[in-house]
CSV table of C-alpha atoms in Angstrom, one decimal:
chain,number,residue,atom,x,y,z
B,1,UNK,CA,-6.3,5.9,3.9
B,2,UNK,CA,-9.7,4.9,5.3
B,3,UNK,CA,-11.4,1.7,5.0
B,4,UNK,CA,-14.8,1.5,5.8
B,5,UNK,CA,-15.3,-2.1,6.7
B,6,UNK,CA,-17.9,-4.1,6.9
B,7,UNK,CA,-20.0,-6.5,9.5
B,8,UNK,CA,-20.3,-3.2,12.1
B,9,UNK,CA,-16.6,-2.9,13.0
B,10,UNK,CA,-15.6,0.9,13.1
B,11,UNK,CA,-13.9,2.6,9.8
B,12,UNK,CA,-10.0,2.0,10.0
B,13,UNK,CA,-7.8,5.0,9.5
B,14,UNK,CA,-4.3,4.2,8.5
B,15,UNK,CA,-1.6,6.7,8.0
B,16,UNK,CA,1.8,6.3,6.3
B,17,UNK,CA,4.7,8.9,6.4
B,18,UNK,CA,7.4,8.1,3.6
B,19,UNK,CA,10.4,9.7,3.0
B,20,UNK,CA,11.9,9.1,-0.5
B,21,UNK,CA,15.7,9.4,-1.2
B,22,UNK,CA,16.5,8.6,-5.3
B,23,UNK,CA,19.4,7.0,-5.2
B,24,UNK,CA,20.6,7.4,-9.0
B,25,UNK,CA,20.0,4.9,-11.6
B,26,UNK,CA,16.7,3.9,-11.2
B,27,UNK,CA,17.0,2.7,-7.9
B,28,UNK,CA,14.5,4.4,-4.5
B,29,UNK,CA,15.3,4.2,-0.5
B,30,UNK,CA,11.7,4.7,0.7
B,31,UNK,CA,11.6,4.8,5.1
B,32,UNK,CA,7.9,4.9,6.3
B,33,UNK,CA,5.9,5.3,10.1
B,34,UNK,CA,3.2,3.5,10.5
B,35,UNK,CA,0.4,4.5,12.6
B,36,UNK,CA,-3.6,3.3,12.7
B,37,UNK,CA,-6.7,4.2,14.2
B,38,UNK,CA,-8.9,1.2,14.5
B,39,UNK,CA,-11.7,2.9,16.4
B,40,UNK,CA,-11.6,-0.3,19.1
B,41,UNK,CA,-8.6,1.0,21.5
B,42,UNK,CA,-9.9,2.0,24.8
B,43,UNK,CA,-8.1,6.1,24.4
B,44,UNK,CA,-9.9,6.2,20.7
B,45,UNK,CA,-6.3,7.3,19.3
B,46,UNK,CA,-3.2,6.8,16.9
B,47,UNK,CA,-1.0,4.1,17.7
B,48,UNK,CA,2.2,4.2,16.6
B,49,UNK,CA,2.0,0.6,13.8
B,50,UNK,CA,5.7,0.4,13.2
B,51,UNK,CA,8.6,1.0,10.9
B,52,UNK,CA,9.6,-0.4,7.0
B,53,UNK,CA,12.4,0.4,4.7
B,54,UNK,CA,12.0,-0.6,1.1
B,55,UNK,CA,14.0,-0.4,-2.4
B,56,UNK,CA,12.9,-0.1,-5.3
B,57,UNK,CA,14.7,-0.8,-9.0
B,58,UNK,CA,12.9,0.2,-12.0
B,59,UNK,CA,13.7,-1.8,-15.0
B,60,UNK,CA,14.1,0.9,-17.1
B,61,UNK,CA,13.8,4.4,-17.7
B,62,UNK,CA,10.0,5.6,-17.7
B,63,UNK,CA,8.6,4.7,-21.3
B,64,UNK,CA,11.2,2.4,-23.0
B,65,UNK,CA,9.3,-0.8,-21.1
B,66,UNK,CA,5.4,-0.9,-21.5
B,67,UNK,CA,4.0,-0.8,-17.7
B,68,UNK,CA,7.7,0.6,-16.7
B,69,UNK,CA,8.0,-2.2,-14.5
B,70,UNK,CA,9.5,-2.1,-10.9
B,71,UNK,CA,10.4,-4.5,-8.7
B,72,UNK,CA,10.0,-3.4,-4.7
B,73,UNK,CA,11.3,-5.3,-1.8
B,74,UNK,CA,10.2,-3.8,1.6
B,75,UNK,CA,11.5,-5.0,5.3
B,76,UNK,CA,8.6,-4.7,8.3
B,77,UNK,CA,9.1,-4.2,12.0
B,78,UNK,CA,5.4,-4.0,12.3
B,79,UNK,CA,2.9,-4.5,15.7
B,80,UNK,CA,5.9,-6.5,17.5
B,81,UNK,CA,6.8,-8.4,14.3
B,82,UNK,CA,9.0,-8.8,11.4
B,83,UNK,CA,7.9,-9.3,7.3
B,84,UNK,CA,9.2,-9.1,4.1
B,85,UNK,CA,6.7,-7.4,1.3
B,86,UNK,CA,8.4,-8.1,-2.6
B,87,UNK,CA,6.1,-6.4,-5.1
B,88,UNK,CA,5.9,-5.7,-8.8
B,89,UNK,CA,4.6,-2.7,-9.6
B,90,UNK,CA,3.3,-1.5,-13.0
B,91,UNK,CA,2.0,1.8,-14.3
B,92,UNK,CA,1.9,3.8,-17.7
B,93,UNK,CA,-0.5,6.2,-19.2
B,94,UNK,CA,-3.3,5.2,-21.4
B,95,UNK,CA,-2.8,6.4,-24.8
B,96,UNK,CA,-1.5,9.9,-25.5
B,97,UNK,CA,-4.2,10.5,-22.9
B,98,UNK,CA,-4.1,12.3,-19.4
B,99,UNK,CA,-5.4,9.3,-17.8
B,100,UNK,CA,-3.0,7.0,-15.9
B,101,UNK,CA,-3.4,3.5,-14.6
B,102,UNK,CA,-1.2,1.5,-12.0
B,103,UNK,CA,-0.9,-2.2,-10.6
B,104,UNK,CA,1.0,-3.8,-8.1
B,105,UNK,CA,1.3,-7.5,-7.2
B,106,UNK,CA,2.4,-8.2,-3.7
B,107,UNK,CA,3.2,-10.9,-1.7
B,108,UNK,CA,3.7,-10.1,2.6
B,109,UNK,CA,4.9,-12.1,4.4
B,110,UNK,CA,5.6,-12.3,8.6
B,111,UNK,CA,9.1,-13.8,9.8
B,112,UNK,CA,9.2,-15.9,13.1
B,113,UNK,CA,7.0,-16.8,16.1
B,114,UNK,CA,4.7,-19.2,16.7
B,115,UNK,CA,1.1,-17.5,16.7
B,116,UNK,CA,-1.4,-17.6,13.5
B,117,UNK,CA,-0.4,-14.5,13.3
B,118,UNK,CA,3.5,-14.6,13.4
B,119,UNK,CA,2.5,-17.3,10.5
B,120,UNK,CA,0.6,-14.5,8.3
B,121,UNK,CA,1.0,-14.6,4.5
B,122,UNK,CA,-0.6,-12.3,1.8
B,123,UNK,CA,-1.4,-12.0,-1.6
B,124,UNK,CA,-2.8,-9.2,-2.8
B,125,UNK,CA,-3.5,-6.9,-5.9
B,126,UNK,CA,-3.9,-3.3,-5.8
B,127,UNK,CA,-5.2,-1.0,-9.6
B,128,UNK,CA,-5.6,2.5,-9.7
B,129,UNK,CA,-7.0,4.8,-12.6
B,130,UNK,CA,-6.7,8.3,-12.4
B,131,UNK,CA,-7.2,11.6,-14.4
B,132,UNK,CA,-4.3,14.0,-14.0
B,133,UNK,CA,-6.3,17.7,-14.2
B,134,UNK,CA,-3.2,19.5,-14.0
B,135,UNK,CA,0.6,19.5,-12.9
B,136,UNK,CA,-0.7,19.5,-9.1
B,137,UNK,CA,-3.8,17.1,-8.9
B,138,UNK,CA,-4.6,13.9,-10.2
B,139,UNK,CA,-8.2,12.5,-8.8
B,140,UNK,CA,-9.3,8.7,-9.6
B,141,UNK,CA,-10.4,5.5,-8.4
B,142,UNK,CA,-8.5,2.9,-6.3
B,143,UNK,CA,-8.8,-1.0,-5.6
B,144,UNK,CA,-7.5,-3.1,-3.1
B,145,UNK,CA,-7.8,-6.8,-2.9
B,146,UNK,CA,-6.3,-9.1,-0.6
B,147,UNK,CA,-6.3,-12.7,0.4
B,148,UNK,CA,-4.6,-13.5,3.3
B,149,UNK,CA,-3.9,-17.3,4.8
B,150,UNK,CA,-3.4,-18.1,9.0
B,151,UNK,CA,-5.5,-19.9,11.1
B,152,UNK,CA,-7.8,-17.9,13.8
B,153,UNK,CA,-11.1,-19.0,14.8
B,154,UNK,CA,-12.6,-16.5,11.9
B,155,UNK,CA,-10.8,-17.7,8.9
B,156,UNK,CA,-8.0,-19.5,7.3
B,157,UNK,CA,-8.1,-18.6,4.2
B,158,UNK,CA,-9.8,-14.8,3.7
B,159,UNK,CA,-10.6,-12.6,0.6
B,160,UNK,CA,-11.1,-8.5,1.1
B,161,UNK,CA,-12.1,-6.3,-1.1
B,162,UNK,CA,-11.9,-2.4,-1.1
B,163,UNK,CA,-12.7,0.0,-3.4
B,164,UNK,CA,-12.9,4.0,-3.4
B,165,UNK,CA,-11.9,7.2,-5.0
B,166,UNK,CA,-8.4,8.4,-5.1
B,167,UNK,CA,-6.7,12.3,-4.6
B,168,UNK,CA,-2.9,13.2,-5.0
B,169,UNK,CA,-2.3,16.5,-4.6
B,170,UNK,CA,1.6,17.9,-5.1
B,171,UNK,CA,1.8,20.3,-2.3
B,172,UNK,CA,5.7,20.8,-3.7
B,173,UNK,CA,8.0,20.0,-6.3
B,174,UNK,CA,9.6,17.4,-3.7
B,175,UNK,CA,6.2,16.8,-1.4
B,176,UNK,CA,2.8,15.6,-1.7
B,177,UNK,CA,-0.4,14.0,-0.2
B,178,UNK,CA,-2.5,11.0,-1.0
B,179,UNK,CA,-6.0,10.5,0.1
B,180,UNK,CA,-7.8,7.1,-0.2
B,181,UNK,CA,-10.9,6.4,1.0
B,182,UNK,CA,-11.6,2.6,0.8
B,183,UNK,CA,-14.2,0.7,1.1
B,184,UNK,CA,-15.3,-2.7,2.4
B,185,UNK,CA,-17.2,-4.8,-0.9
B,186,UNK,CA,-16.7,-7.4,0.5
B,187,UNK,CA,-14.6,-9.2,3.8
């Protein structure tokens, strides 16, 4: 993912490597490395972010609930710190269409400590919309928003907003890649 953000500070590269295991009955053990490139570090490379492990339970199989809800619960060690990010995620198909559209509420937030931001909390909101073109690519348009809540000398209570087109490409039946390339609306 790459956010372009805004008031001069250097585009943001973030990269996220998952490794799914489907557990059976519509439960997902998802591991992820973190790493980001914010452009400021004095080397100019990839740092290594941190580590999460999620689960995730869909209510049902895909199609008997309209959005086939899921509910997610992912465990940070992130930058030093721990968090806990619950989220509901939704997504179904428009019509009898090839178009698909997706939404996830989530709430982050860090465990512990005593700095602003050891204190961290998130809201945020993420849609997608995207045209599948065939059984390997789907290209479409992604949104993040996010307001966020700790005290530092530049804000206590912030609103982002990102927004950007959107490639998954099925390299495999069990591997695939997704580009986003975001960018700052507003901050």
């Amino acid at each position: 993912e790459f956010r372009n953000r805004k008031n001069g500070e250097p585009t943001q590269v973030r990269m996220r490597d998952e490794l799914a295991f489907g557990l059976g009955n519509r439960w997902e053990l998802d591991l992820y490395n973190h790493t980001r490139y914010d452009g400021t570090s004095q080397n100019q490379t990839f740092e290594q972010k941190g580590f999460s492990y999620e689960f995730r339970y869909a209510l049902a199989d895909w199609g008997k609930i309209p959005g086939n809800p899921t509910l997610y619960f992912e465990h940070k060690l992130f930058d030093g710190r721990q968090g806990i990010e619950p989220k509901l995620l939704l997504s179904d198909r428009i019509g009898n269409t090839d178009w698909i559209w997706a939404t996830n509420f989530i709430w982050e937030q860090n465990l512990g400590g005593g700095t602003a931001e050891d204190k961290e909390k998130e809201f945020a909101v993420t849609g997608s919309i995207g045209k599948v073109i065939n059984d390997r690519l789907m290209v479409g348009l992604s949104t993040h928003t996010r307001k966020y809540y700790y005290q530092t000398d530049n804000c206590n209570r912030c609103t982002e907003f990102y927004v950007g087109p959107a490639v998954n490409l099925k390299i495999t039946n069990r591997a695939r890649l997704s580009f986003e390339h975001m960018q700052a609306v507003s901050d």
